[in-house]
Coordinates of C-alpha atoms in Angstrom, one line a residue:
Chain R
M1358 CA -41.8 29.7 26.2
T1359 CA -42.0 30.3 22.4
S1360 CA -38.4 31.1 22.2
V1361 CA -37.5 27.8 23.9
T1362 CA -39.5 25.7 21.5
T1363 CA -38.0 27.5 18.5
N1364 CA -34.6 26.9 20.0
G1365 CA -35.4 23.2 20.5
A1366 CA -36.7 22.8 17.0
S1367 CA -33.7 24.5 15.4
A1368 CA -31.4 22.4 17.6
R1369 CA -33.1 19.3 16.3
V1370 CA -32.6 20.4 12.7
R1371 CA -29.0 21.4 13.5
R1372 CA -28.4 17.9 15.0
W1373 CA -29.8 16.3 12.0
R1374 CA -27.8 18.4 9.6
T1375 CA -24.5 18.4 11.4
P1376 CA -23.3 14.9 10.5
W1377 CA -24.0 15.5 6.8
L1378 CA -22.1 18.8 7.0
F1379 CA -19.2 16.9 8.4
L1380 CA -19.5 14.2 5.7
T1381 CA -20.0 16.5 2.8
P1382 CA -16.4 17.3 1.8
F1383 CA -15.4 13.7 1.9
L1384 CA -18.5 12.4 0.1
V1385 CA -18.3 15.0 -2.7
L1386 CA -14.8 14.1 -3.4
F1387 CA -15.5 10.4 -3.0
L1388 CA -18.4 10.6 -5.5
A1389 CA -16.2 12.6 -7.9
M1390 CA -13.1 10.5 -7.7
Y1391 CA -14.4 6.9 -7.1
L1392 CA -18.0 6.6 -8.4
A1393 CA -18.0 9.1 -11.3
P1394 CA -14.9 7.6 -13.0
I1395 CA -16.3 4.0 -12.7
A1396 CA -19.7 5.2 -14.1
F1397 CA -17.9 7.1 -16.8
A1398 CA -15.7 4.1 -17.7
F1399 CA -18.7 1.8 -17.7
I1400 CA -20.6 4.1 -20.1
Q1401 CA -17.5 4.5 -22.3
S1402 CA -17.1 0.7 -22.4
L1403 CA -20.5 0.5 -24.2
F1404 CA -19.1 2.2 -27.3
T1405 CA -16.7 0.9 -29.8
L1406 CA -14.2 2.7 -32.1
Q1407 CA -15.2 2.5 -35.7
R1408 CA -12.5 3.1 -38.2
D1409 CA -13.1 3.5 -41.9
G1410 CA -11.6 1.0 -44.3
L1411 CA -8.5 3.0 -45.1
G1412 CA -7.9 4.4 -41.6
L1413 CA -7.5 7.8 -43.0
T1414 CA -10.1 9.7 -41.0
A1415 CA -10.3 9.8 -37.2
P1416 CA -12.2 6.9 -35.7
T1417 CA -15.7 7.5 -34.5
L1418 CA -17.6 6.1 -31.6
A1419 CA -20.6 3.9 -32.1
F1420 CA -22.9 2.5 -29.4
D1421 CA -22.4 -1.2 -29.3
P1422 CA -22.9 -2.4 -25.7
F1423 CA -21.6 -5.9 -25.9
A1424 CA -18.7 -5.6 -28.4
N1425 CA -16.0 -4.7 -26.0
Y1426 CA -17.1 -7.2 -23.4
A1427 CA -17.3 -10.0 -26.0
R1428 CA -13.8 -9.0 -27.0
V1429 CA -12.5 -9.0 -23.5
F1430 CA -13.5 -12.6 -22.9
T1431 CA -12.0 -13.8 -26.2
D1432 CA -8.8 -11.7 -26.0
D1433 CA -6.0 -14.2 -25.7
E1434 CA -3.5 -11.7 -24.4
F1435 CA -5.9 -10.4 -21.7
L1436 CA -6.9 -13.9 -20.7
A1437 CA -3.3 -15.0 -20.6
S1438 CA -2.6 -12.0 -18.3
L1439 CA -5.5 -13.0 -16.0
G1440 CA -4.2 -16.6 -15.9
R1441 CA -0.7 -15.4 -15.1
V1442 CA -1.9 -13.2 -12.2
L1443 CA -4.0 -16.1 -11.0
L1444 CA -0.9 -18.4 -11.0
F1445 CA 1.1 -15.7 -9.3
G1446 CA -1.5 -15.2 -6.6
V1447 CA -2.0 -18.9 -5.9
V1448 CA 1.8 -19.3 -5.3
Q1449 CA 3.0 -15.9 -4.0
V1450 CA 0.2 -15.2 -1.5
P1451 CA 0.6 -18.4 0.5
V1452 CA 4.4 -18.2 0.4
M1453 CA 4.4 -14.6 1.6
L1454 CA 1.8 -15.0 4.3
G1455 CA 3.4 -18.3 5.4
L1456 CA 6.7 -16.5 5.7
A1457 CA 5.0 -13.6 7.5
L1458 CA 3.3 -15.9 10.0
F1459 CA 6.4 -17.9 10.6
I1460 CA 8.5 -14.8 11.3
A1461 CA 5.8 -13.3 13.5
L1462 CA 5.7 -16.5 15.5
L1463 CA 9.4 -16.7 15.8
I1464 CA 9.7 -13.1 17.0
D1465 CA 6.9 -13.8 19.4
S1466 CA 8.5 -16.9 20.7
K1467 CA 10.3 -17.1 24.0
S1468 CA 13.6 -18.0 22.3
A1469 CA 13.8 -14.7 20.4
R1470 CA 16.2 -11.9 21.3
G1471 CA 16.4 -8.5 19.7
R1472 CA 12.7 -8.5 18.8
G1473 CA 12.7 -4.7 18.0
F1474 CA 15.5 -5.2 15.5
F1475 CA 13.9 -8.1 13.6
R1476 CA 10.5 -6.4 13.6
L1477 CA 11.9 -3.2 12.1
G1478 CA 14.3 -5.1 9.8
S1479 CA 11.5 -7.0 8.1
F1480 CA 9.3 -3.9 7.9
L1481 CA 11.9 -1.6 6.5
P1482 CA 11.4 -2.8 2.8
F1483 CA 7.8 -1.5 3.1
A1484 CA 9.3 2.0 3.5
V1485 CA 10.7 1.6 0.0
P1486 CA 8.2 2.6 -2.7
G1487 CA 7.2 -0.4 -4.8
V1488 CA 8.7 1.0 -8.0
V1489 CA 11.9 2.1 -6.3
A1490 CA 12.2 -1.4 -4.9
A1491 CA 11.7 -2.8 -8.4
V1492 CA 14.4 -0.5 -9.8
M1493 CA 16.7 -1.7 -7.0
W1494 CA 16.0 -5.3 -7.7
S1495 CA 16.4 -4.8 -11.4
F1496 CA 20.1 -4.1 -10.6
L1497 CA 20.3 -7.1 -8.4
Y1498 CA 18.8 -9.3 -11.2
S1499 CA 20.5 -7.7 -14.3
P1500 CA 23.0 -10.0 -15.9
V1501 CA 25.4 -7.1 -16.2
T1502 CA 25.2 -5.7 -12.6
S1503 CA 23.9 -8.5 -10.4
P1504 CA 26.0 -8.9 -7.3
I1505 CA 24.0 -12.1 -6.5
N1506 CA 25.1 -13.8 -9.8
G1507 CA 28.5 -12.2 -9.4
F1508 CA 28.8 -14.0 -6.0
L1509 CA 27.4 -17.3 -7.3
E1510 CA 29.6 -17.3 -10.4
A1511 CA 32.8 -16.7 -8.3
T1512 CA 31.9 -19.2 -5.6
F1513 CA 29.9 -22.0 -7.2
G1514 CA 30.4 -21.4 -11.0
F1515 CA 26.7 -20.9 -11.9
S1516 CA 24.3 -18.1 -12.1
I1517 CA 20.5 -17.7 -11.9
P1518 CA 18.7 -16.7 -15.2
F1519 CA 16.3 -14.3 -13.4
F1520 CA 14.6 -13.4 -16.7
S1521 CA 14.2 -16.8 -18.4
D1522 CA 10.6 -17.5 -19.4
A1523 CA 10.3 -20.0 -16.5
L1524 CA 11.7 -17.7 -13.8
A1525 CA 10.6 -14.2 -14.8
L1526 CA 7.2 -14.4 -13.0
W1527 CA 8.9 -15.6 -9.8
S1528 CA 11.5 -12.8 -10.0
V1529 CA 8.6 -10.4 -10.0
A1530 CA 7.0 -12.4 -7.1
N1531 CA 10.2 -12.1 -5.1
V1532 CA 10.1 -8.3 -5.3
V1533 CA 6.5 -8.3 -4.1
T1534 CA 7.3 -10.7 -1.3
W1535 CA 10.3 -8.6 -0.3
C1536 CA 8.2 -5.5 0.0
W1537 CA 5.1 -6.8 1.7
T1538 CA 6.1 -9.7 4.0
G1539 CA 7.1 -7.3 6.8
Y1540 CA 3.9 -5.4 6.6
N1541 CA 1.8 -8.6 6.8
M1542 CA 4.1 -9.9 9.6
L1543 CA 3.5 -6.7 11.7
I1544 CA -0.3 -7.1 11.3
I1545 CA -0.1 -10.8 12.4
Y1546 CA 2.4 -9.9 15.2
S1547 CA 0.1 -7.2 16.5
A1548 CA -2.7 -9.8 16.6
L1549 CA -0.4 -12.3 18.5
Q1550 CA 0.2 -9.6 21.1
T1551 CA -3.5 -9.5 21.9
I1552 CA -3.6 -13.2 23.0
P1553 CA -4.2 -13.1 26.8
A1554 CA -1.2 -14.2 28.8
E1555 CA -3.5 -16.5 30.8
T1556 CA -4.3 -18.6 27.7
L1557 CA -0.6 -19.2 27.0
E1558 CA 0.1 -19.8 30.6
A1559 CA -2.7 -22.5 30.7
A1560 CA -1.2 -24.2 27.6
K1561 CA 2.2 -24.3 29.3
I1562 CA 0.8 -25.8 32.5
D1563 CA -0.9 -28.5 30.3
G1564 CA 2.5 -29.3 29.0
A1565 CA 2.1 -28.1 25.5
S1566 CA 5.3 -27.6 23.5
S1567 CA 6.1 -24.3 21.7
W1568 CA 5.1 -25.8 18.4
R1569 CA 1.9 -27.2 19.8
T1570 CA 1.0 -23.9 21.3
A1571 CA 1.7 -22.1 18.1
W1572 CA -0.3 -24.5 16.0
S1573 CA -3.3 -25.0 18.3
I1574 CA -3.6 -21.7 20.1
K1575 CA -1.7 -18.9 18.5
I1576 CA -2.6 -19.6 14.8
P1577 CA -6.3 -20.1 15.4
M1578 CA -6.4 -16.9 17.5
V1579 CA -4.8 -14.8 14.8
R1580 CA -7.3 -16.1 12.1
P1581 CA -9.0 -12.7 11.6
A1582 CA -5.6 -11.1 10.9
L1583 CA -4.7 -13.9 8.5
I1584 CA -8.0 -13.5 6.6
L1585 CA -7.5 -9.7 6.4
T1586 CA -3.9 -10.1 5.1
T1587 CA -5.1 -12.7 2.6
V1588 CA -7.8 -10.5 1.2
F1589 CA -5.5 -7.6 0.9
S1590 CA -2.8 -9.8 -0.8
I1591 CA -5.4 -11.2 -3.3
I1592 CA -6.3 -7.7 -4.2
G1593 CA -2.7 -6.8 -4.4
S1594 CA -2.0 -9.6 -6.9
A1595 CA -4.9 -8.5 -9.1
Q1596 CA -3.5 -5.0 -9.3
L1597 CA 0.0 -6.2 -10.1
F1598 CA 1.5 -3.5 -12.3
N1599 CA 4.5 -1.5 -10.8
E1600 CA 7.0 -4.3 -10.5
P1601 CA 6.6 -6.0 -13.9
T1602 CA 6.4 -2.6 -15.6
V1603 CA 9.8 -1.6 -14.1
L1604 CA 11.4 -5.0 -14.7
K1605 CA 10.1 -5.2 -18.3
S1606 CA 12.8 -2.9 -19.7
I1607 CA 15.6 -5.2 -18.6
S1608 CA 13.8 -8.5 -19.0
G1609 CA 14.9 -9.1 -22.6
G1610 CA 11.3 -9.7 -23.7
A1611 CA 10.3 -12.2 -21.0
I1612 CA 7.9 -9.6 -19.5
T1613 CA 5.6 -8.3 -22.2
S1614 CA 3.6 -5.1 -22.2
T1615 CA 0.4 -7.1 -21.5
Y1616 CA 2.0 -9.2 -18.7
T1617 CA -0.8 -8.5 -16.2
P1618 CA -4.4 -7.3 -16.7
L1619 CA -3.7 -3.8 -15.5
M1620 CA -0.7 -3.6 -17.9
A1621 CA -2.9 -4.9 -20.7
A1622 CA -5.5 -2.2 -20.0
Q1623 CA -2.8 0.4 -19.8
A1624 CA -1.4 -0.8 -23.2
Q1625 CA -4.9 -0.1 -24.6
V1626 CA -4.8 3.4 -23.2
A1627 CA -1.4 3.9 -24.8
A1628 CA -3.0 2.8 -28.1
Q1629 CA -5.8 5.3 -27.5
N1630 CA -8.4 2.6 -27.6
Y1631 CA -10.2 4.1 -24.6
P1632 CA -13.5 2.2 -24.8
Y1633 CA -11.7 -1.2 -24.7
A1634 CA -9.4 -0.1 -21.9
A1635 CA -12.5 1.0 -20.0
A1636 CA -14.1 -2.4 -20.5
E1637 CA -11.0 -4.2 -19.3
S1638 CA -10.7 -2.1 -16.2
V1639 CA -14.5 -2.6 -15.4
V1640 CA -14.1 -6.4 -15.8
L1641 CA -11.0 -6.3 -13.5
A1642 CA -12.7 -4.2 -10.8
V1643 CA -15.7 -6.6 -10.8
L1644 CA -13.5 -9.7 -10.6
V1645 CA -11.5 -8.2 -7.7
G1646 CA -14.7 -7.2 -5.9
V1647 CA -16.3 -10.6 -6.3
T1648 CA -13.2 -12.4 -5.3
S1649 CA -12.7 -10.6 -2.0
F1650 CA -16.5 -10.8 -1.3
V1651 CA -16.4 -14.6 -1.9
F1652 CA -13.3 -15.1 0.2
F1653 CA -14.9 -13.2 3.1
K1654 CA -18.0 -15.4 2.8
I1655 CA -16.1 -18.6 2.6
T1656 CA -13.9 -17.9 5.6
G1657 CA -17.0 -17.0 7.6
R1658 CA -16.0 -13.5 8.4
G1659 CA -19.4 -12.3 7.3
D1660 CA -21.2 -14.4 9.9
R1661 CA -19.5 -12.8 12.9
Chain W
M905 CA 5.9 -4.6 40.6
T906 CA 3.1 -6.4 42.4
P907 CA 2.9 -10.1 41.9
T908 CA -0.3 -9.7 39.9
L909 CA 1.4 -7.4 37.4
A910 CA 4.4 -9.7 37.1
S911 CA 2.2 -12.8 36.4
A912 CA 0.2 -10.8 33.8
A913 CA 3.3 -10.1 31.8
R914 CA 4.1 -12.5 29.0
P915 CA 6.4 -15.4 30.1
R916 CA 9.6 -14.8 28.3
G917 CA 12.3 -15.9 30.8
R918 CA 15.5 -17.3 29.6
R919 CA 15.1 -20.4 31.8
D920 CA 12.1 -21.5 29.8
T921 CA 14.1 -22.0 26.6
T922 CA 16.8 -24.5 25.6
L923 CA 20.0 -23.5 23.9
A924 CA 19.0 -25.5 20.8
S925 CA 15.7 -23.6 20.4
R926 CA 17.4 -20.3 21.0
T927 CA 20.0 -21.0 18.4
G928 CA 17.5 -22.3 15.8
V929 CA 15.2 -19.3 16.2
M930 CA 18.0 -16.8 16.0
A931 CA 19.5 -18.5 12.9
V932 CA 16.2 -18.3 11.0
L933 CA 15.6 -14.8 12.1
L934 CA 19.0 -13.7 11.0
L935 CA 18.5 -15.3 7.7
A936 CA 15.2 -13.5 7.3
A937 CA 16.9 -10.2 8.3
F938 CA 19.6 -10.8 5.7
Y939 CA 17.0 -11.3 3.0
F940 CA 15.1 -8.1 3.9
L941 CA 18.1 -5.8 4.6
M942 CA 20.6 -7.0 2.0
P943 CA 19.1 -5.1 -1.0
I944 CA 18.9 -1.9 1.0
W945 CA 22.5 -2.4 2.3
W946 CA 23.5 -3.0 -1.3
L947 CA 21.9 0.3 -2.4
V948 CA 23.7 2.2 0.4
V949 CA 27.0 0.7 -0.5
A950 CA 26.6 1.3 -4.2
A951 CA 25.6 4.9 -3.7
T952 CA 28.8 5.6 -1.8
K953 CA 31.1 4.1 -4.4
P954 CA 32.9 6.6 -6.7
A955 CA 31.0 7.6 -9.8
G956 CA 31.1 4.9 -12.5
H957 CA 32.1 2.1 -10.1
Q958 CA 28.6 1.4 -8.7
F959 CA 28.7 -2.2 -9.9
S960 CA 32.4 -3.1 -9.5
G961 CA 33.9 -5.0 -6.6
S962 CA 31.9 -6.8 -4.0
G963 CA 28.2 -5.7 -4.0
L964 CA 28.1 -5.7 -0.2
W965 CA 31.2 -3.8 0.8
F966 CA 32.5 -0.3 0.4
D967 CA 35.1 0.6 -2.2
G968 CA 36.3 4.2 -2.1
F969 CA 34.0 7.1 -1.3
G970 CA 32.2 9.2 -3.9
L971 CA 28.8 9.9 -2.3
V972 CA 29.1 13.7 -2.4
E973 CA 30.2 13.7 -6.0
N974 CA 27.4 11.2 -6.8
I975 CA 24.7 13.4 -5.3
A976 CA 26.0 16.4 -7.2
L977 CA 25.8 14.3 -10.4
V978 CA 22.2 13.3 -9.7
F979 CA 21.2 16.9 -9.2
D980 CA 23.0 17.8 -12.4
V981 CA 21.3 15.5 -14.9
N982 CA 18.7 17.2 -17.2
D983 CA 19.2 20.6 -15.5
G984 CA 18.5 19.4 -12.0
I985 CA 15.2 17.8 -12.7
F986 CA 15.7 15.4 -9.8
G987 CA 15.3 18.3 -7.3
T988 CA 12.1 19.3 -9.0
W989 CA 10.8 15.7 -8.7
M990 CA 11.6 15.5 -5.0
L991 CA 9.9 18.9 -4.4
N992 CA 6.9 17.7 -6.4
S993 CA 6.7 14.5 -4.3
I994 CA 6.8 16.5 -1.1
F995 CA 4.2 19.0 -2.4
Y996 CA 1.7 16.3 -3.6
S997 CA 2.1 14.0 -0.6
G998 CA 2.1 16.9 1.9
T999 CA -0.9 18.7 0.5
A1000 CA -3.0 15.6 -0.2
A1001 CA -2.2 14.2 3.3
V1002 CA -3.0 17.5 5.2
I1003 CA -6.3 18.1 3.4
G1004 CA -7.1 14.4 3.3
T1005 CA -6.5 14.0 7.1
V1006 CA -8.9 16.9 8.0
I1007 CA -11.6 15.6 5.6
S1008 CA -11.2 12.0 6.8
A1009 CA -11.3 13.1 10.5
M1010 CA -14.5 15.1 9.9
A1011 CA -16.2 12.2 8.1
G1012 CA -15.0 9.5 10.5
Y1013 CA -16.0 11.6 13.5
A1014 CA -19.5 12.1 12.1
I1015 CA -19.9 8.4 11.5
A1016 CA -18.7 7.5 15.0
K1017 CA -20.4 10.2 17.1
Y1018 CA -23.8 11.0 15.4
A1019 CA -26.7 8.7 15.0
F1020 CA -28.3 9.6 11.7
R1021 CA -30.2 8.0 9.0
G1022 CA -28.0 6.6 6.2
R1023 CA -25.0 6.0 8.5
G1024 CA -24.9 2.3 7.8
V1025 CA -24.9 2.8 4.1
V1026 CA -22.2 5.5 4.2
F1027 CA -20.0 3.3 6.3
G1028 CA -20.6 0.2 4.2
V1029 CA -19.7 2.1 1.0
I1030 CA -16.5 3.4 2.6
L1031 CA -15.5 -0.1 3.8
A1032 CA -16.1 -1.5 0.3
A1033 CA -13.9 1.3 -1.1
V1034 CA -11.1 0.2 1.4
L1035 CA -11.4 -3.3 -0.1
I1036 CA -11.3 -2.3 -3.7
P1037 CA -8.3 0.0 -3.7
K1038 CA -7.5 3.1 -5.7
V1039 CA -5.5 1.4 -8.4
M1040 CA -8.7 -0.1 -9.8
F1041 CA -10.1 3.4 -10.2
T1042 CA -7.0 4.9 -11.8
L1043 CA -7.7 3.9 -15.4
P1044 CA -11.3 5.2 -15.2
L1045 CA -10.0 8.4 -13.6
F1046 CA -7.6 8.8 -16.5
L1047 CA -10.4 8.4 -19.0
M1048 CA -12.6 10.9 -17.1
F1049 CA -9.8 13.5 -16.7
N1050 CA -9.0 13.1 -20.4
Q1051 CA -12.6 14.0 -21.2
I1052 CA -12.7 17.1 -19.0
G1053 CA -9.3 18.3 -19.8
L1054 CA -7.6 17.9 -16.3
L1055 CA -4.7 15.8 -17.6
N1056 CA -1.2 17.3 -17.0
T1057 CA -2.3 19.5 -14.1
P1058 CA -1.4 19.2 -10.5
L1059 CA -5.1 18.8 -9.7
A1060 CA -5.2 15.5 -11.6
M1061 CA -2.7 14.2 -9.1
L1062 CA -4.1 15.9 -6.0
L1063 CA -7.8 15.5 -6.2
P1064 CA -7.9 11.6 -6.2
S1065 CA -5.0 11.5 -3.6
I1066 CA -7.0 13.6 -1.1
V1067 CA -9.8 10.9 -0.8
S1068 CA -8.8 8.2 1.7
P1069 CA -11.5 5.8 2.7
F1070 CA -9.0 4.0 4.9
G1071 CA -8.4 7.3 6.7
V1072 CA -12.1 7.7 7.3
Y1073 CA -12.2 4.2 8.6
L1074 CA -9.3 4.8 11.0
A1075 CA -10.7 8.1 12.1
S1076 CA -14.1 6.5 13.0
V1077 CA -12.5 3.7 14.9
F1078 CA -10.3 6.2 16.9
A1079 CA -13.2 8.6 17.5
A1080 CA -15.5 5.9 18.8
Q1081 CA -12.8 4.7 21.2
S1082 CA -11.3 7.9 22.4
V1083 CA -13.8 10.8 22.3
P1084 CA -16.2 10.5 25.2
D1085 CA -19.9 11.4 24.5
E1086 CA -20.0 13.2 27.9
L1087 CA -17.4 15.7 26.7
I1088 CA -19.4 16.5 23.5
E1089 CA -22.5 16.9 25.7
A1090 CA -20.6 19.3 28.0
G1091 CA -19.6 21.3 25.1
R1092 CA -23.2 21.6 23.9
L1093 CA -24.3 22.7 27.4
D1094 CA -21.7 25.4 27.3
G1095 CA -23.3 26.6 24.1
A1096 CA -20.5 25.7 21.7
G1097 CA -21.5 24.9 18.1
E1098 CA -21.0 21.4 16.8
F1099 CA -18.1 22.4 14.6
R1100 CA -16.5 24.4 17.4
I1101 CA -16.7 21.2 19.6
F1102 CA -15.1 19.2 16.9
R1103 CA -12.3 21.6 16.3
S1104 CA -11.3 22.5 19.8
V1105 CA -12.2 19.4 21.8
S1106 CA -12.5 16.3 19.6
M1107 CA -9.7 17.0 17.2
R1108 CA -7.3 17.5 20.1
I1109 CA -8.2 14.2 21.6
M1110 CA -7.8 12.5 18.2
T1111 CA -4.4 14.0 17.5
P1112 CA -2.5 10.7 17.7
A1113 CA -5.0 9.2 15.2
L1114 CA -4.6 12.2 12.9
V1115 CA -0.8 11.8 12.9
T1116 CA -1.3 8.2 11.9
I1117 CA -3.8 9.0 9.1
F1118 CA -1.4 11.7 7.9
L1119 CA 1.5 9.3 7.8
F1120 CA -0.4 6.5 6.0
Q1121 CA -1.7 8.9 3.4
F1122 CA 1.6 10.7 2.9
V1123 CA 3.4 7.4 2.2
E1124 CA 0.6 6.2 0.0
V1125 CA 0.7 9.3 -2.2
W1126 CA 4.5 9.3 -2.2
N1127 CA 4.5 5.6 -3.4
N1128 CA 1.7 6.0 -5.9
Y1129 CA 3.1 5.3 -9.4
L1130 CA 0.3 4.4 -11.7
L1131 CA -1.8 7.6 -11.2
P1132 CA 1.0 10.1 -11.8
A1133 CA 2.4 8.0 -14.6
M1134 CA -0.9 8.2 -16.3
V1135 CA -2.1 11.7 -15.6
L1136 CA 1.1 13.7 -15.7
N1137 CA 3.1 13.6 -18.9
D1138 CA 5.1 16.8 -18.3
S1139 CA 8.3 15.7 -16.6
S1140 CA 8.5 18.9 -14.6
L1141 CA 5.2 17.9 -12.9
Q1142 CA 6.1 14.3 -12.1
P1143 CA 6.9 13.0 -8.6
V1144 CA 10.2 11.3 -7.9
V1145 CA 9.0 7.7 -8.4
V1146 CA 7.8 8.4 -11.9
G1147 CA 11.0 10.3 -12.7
L1148 CA 13.2 7.5 -11.5
V1149 CA 11.4 4.8 -13.5
G1150 CA 11.8 7.0 -16.5
W1151 CA 15.5 7.2 -15.9
S1152 CA 15.8 3.5 -15.3
A1153 CA 14.0 2.7 -18.6
S1154 CA 16.0 5.3 -20.6
N1155 CA 18.3 2.6 -21.9
G1156 CA 21.5 4.1 -20.7
N1157 CA 20.7 7.8 -21.5
V1158 CA 21.0 8.3 -17.8
P1159 CA 23.9 6.3 -16.5
A1160 CA 22.8 3.3 -14.3
G1161 CA 25.0 4.5 -11.5
T1162 CA 23.1 7.8 -11.4
V1163 CA 19.8 5.8 -11.2
V1164 CA 21.1 3.9 -8.2
V1165 CA 22.1 7.1 -6.4
G1166 CA 18.8 8.7 -7.2
A1167 CA 16.9 5.6 -5.9
F1168 CA 19.0 5.9 -2.7
L1169 CA 18.2 9.6 -2.3
S1170 CA 14.5 9.0 -3.0
I1171 CA 14.0 6.6 -0.1
I1172 CA 15.8 8.6 2.6
P1173 CA 12.8 10.8 3.5
L1174 CA 10.5 7.8 3.9
V1175 CA 13.0 5.7 5.8
I1176 CA 13.6 8.5 8.3
A1177 CA 9.8 9.0 8.7
F1178 CA 9.4 5.3 9.4
L1179 CA 12.2 5.0 11.9
S1180 CA 11.1 8.1 13.9
L1181 CA 7.4 7.4 13.8
Q1182 CA 7.3 3.7 14.4
R1183 CA 4.7 3.8 17.2
F1184 CA 2.2 5.5 15.0
W1185 CA 2.6 2.8 12.4
R1186 CA 2.0 0.1 14.9
A1187 CA -1.1 1.9 16.1
G1188 CA -2.5 2.4 12.6
L1189 CA -1.8 -1.2 11.7
T1190 CA -3.4 -2.5 14.8
A1191 CA -6.5 -0.4 14.5
G1192 CA -6.8 -1.2 10.8
A1193 CA -6.4 -5.0 11.2
I1194 CA -7.9 -6.1 14.4
K1195 CA -11.5 -5.4 15.1

C-alpha cells in the first residue's frame, strides 16, 4: 500500500516536472538570445557617451536616461529613414500581395495549365538568399553590365536610370518583391486549396462568373492568409537592410548609409556609439511590435 | 473512382473554360514566370560564359563555355577562401538546424501534450517572438556579445541561430495533430519514462514535421546576413553570403565576373534542397499560415 502511494506521489511530481524539463533547453537559450539582449540594449540606451572637449581621452559613459531617446526623435537622418521605409511599405506591400493574390487565383483557376511549373517558378526566387538576390540584381541594374538596359538601348533607344534619386527606392522594392511574392503566393494558394469544392460548385450553379467567384468567395475565404502575409510583410519592410546595403555600393550615392532605420542603427554601431545604436534598435523593435499588434486588432483577428 | 469521389474533386475540366480565358490566364502566368525566372536564368548563362565575358553579348543566351574554368577561378581567389565560406555556411546551418530542431521538437511537444501551469504564457511569448523576428534582436545581440567577449567566435553565430520560435510553433501544431494521447498513455502503462516515450514513440511520428523544421531553419541560417556580418569580422569564419557581399563591394578588387560565378555556386545547394523537398515546404507553409 505504502509503496503504491509513494509511487503515485512521485509520478505526480514527475508529471508536473516533465513539461518544464522538455522546455528548459529552449527557454534557457530563448531568454539568453532574445530577452537578455533586449534588456541589455535597453539598459545601455539609458547611458550617453561623454567626450571631453578635445576628444583626446576615451569617451566615458554617463547615466542620462532620456538623452538618447530625445535624440532619436529629433535625428533628421533617422526620421528620414523611418519615413522612407513607411513609404516603401505603403507601396511595396500592397503591390507584392496584390500580385501574389492575383497569381494564386490564376493558378487556382480552371483555365490554368502547368500549375506545378508556375507554382515552383514563382517560388524559386525565395530559394535565393536575400543578399545574393541583391548582388544578382545589382548586375541587372548596373549601368555597365545591365542586360535590361542593354536590351532597351538596342531596341527602343532608352534606358532606365535604376539609381536616380526618384527610382532607387523602387529598384530596392523590386528586389524585395521578386524574392517574396512567390512565398506569399504559396501561402495564399494553400489557403485557396482549403475552400470546399461544394462552395465553389454552389457558386457555379448560381451562375457566378470566375471573376465573381474569385471576388465574392475565394478572396473573403483566404482573408486569414492575407492578414498573416500582410503582417509578415509589414515586419519585413521595417527590417529592410540587406537589399539596400548591397545595392548601396553601386548606387552612386542615391542609397546612403542611413537609408533605412536598421542601416542607421548599424551605422551608429560602426561609429562605436553603442548607446545610441541601442536606443535606435529599441525604438524600432517597439514600433514594429506596436504596428503588428494594431494591425491584428484592426483586422479583427484578435476577436476570433 | 466512385461518383462521390469524383464530385468531391475540384471542377477543372477543359469544357468549363473558353479559349479566350485560357489564353489570357496563360499569357499572364507566362509573363509572371518570365519575371521570376529571368534573373536566375541570366545568372546561369553568365556563369557559363568564358572568364571575362560575363557581361558581353546577349544577357539571356549562351556564348561559349567557360564554366569549369570559372569555378576554378572562384576557388582560387584569396587562397581559396570561397571553399572555406561554403563549408562555414554548411557547418553553421547544419549544426544550428540539427540542435534547433531537437530543442524545438521537445518544447513544442511539451506545449502540445502536457497540461501545466504557465503553458499559455510560454506559448504567448513564443508567438510574439515569431511576430517580432530575429533581425530586431541582432543589434542588441551584438552589443551584448561585445560586452561578454563572444564576438568573432563561431558561438556568436551558432547560439542565436539555434533558437527558433517558429520551429517550436510548428512542432506544437504537428504534435497536437499527429501524436495520439492514447499512445503516450500506453507507453506510460508499459512503464516507459516520459523522455523515453518522446524519443522512441512521439519523435518517430513527428518525423515529417522535424524534417520541415530542419529545412526552414537550415535555410534561415544560410540566408542570414545581418547577424554574421555584425558578429564575425574574421573572413575565415564568415558564411558564404557575407563573403560574397564583401567581394561585390570590393570595387573591382575581385572581378565582377568572379562575383557572378560565386553567386551562382552559392545558390546551388539551396535550389537543390528546394526542388527535392517541395512537399515539406508546402506542409510547413500550410501549418504556419492556416490555423
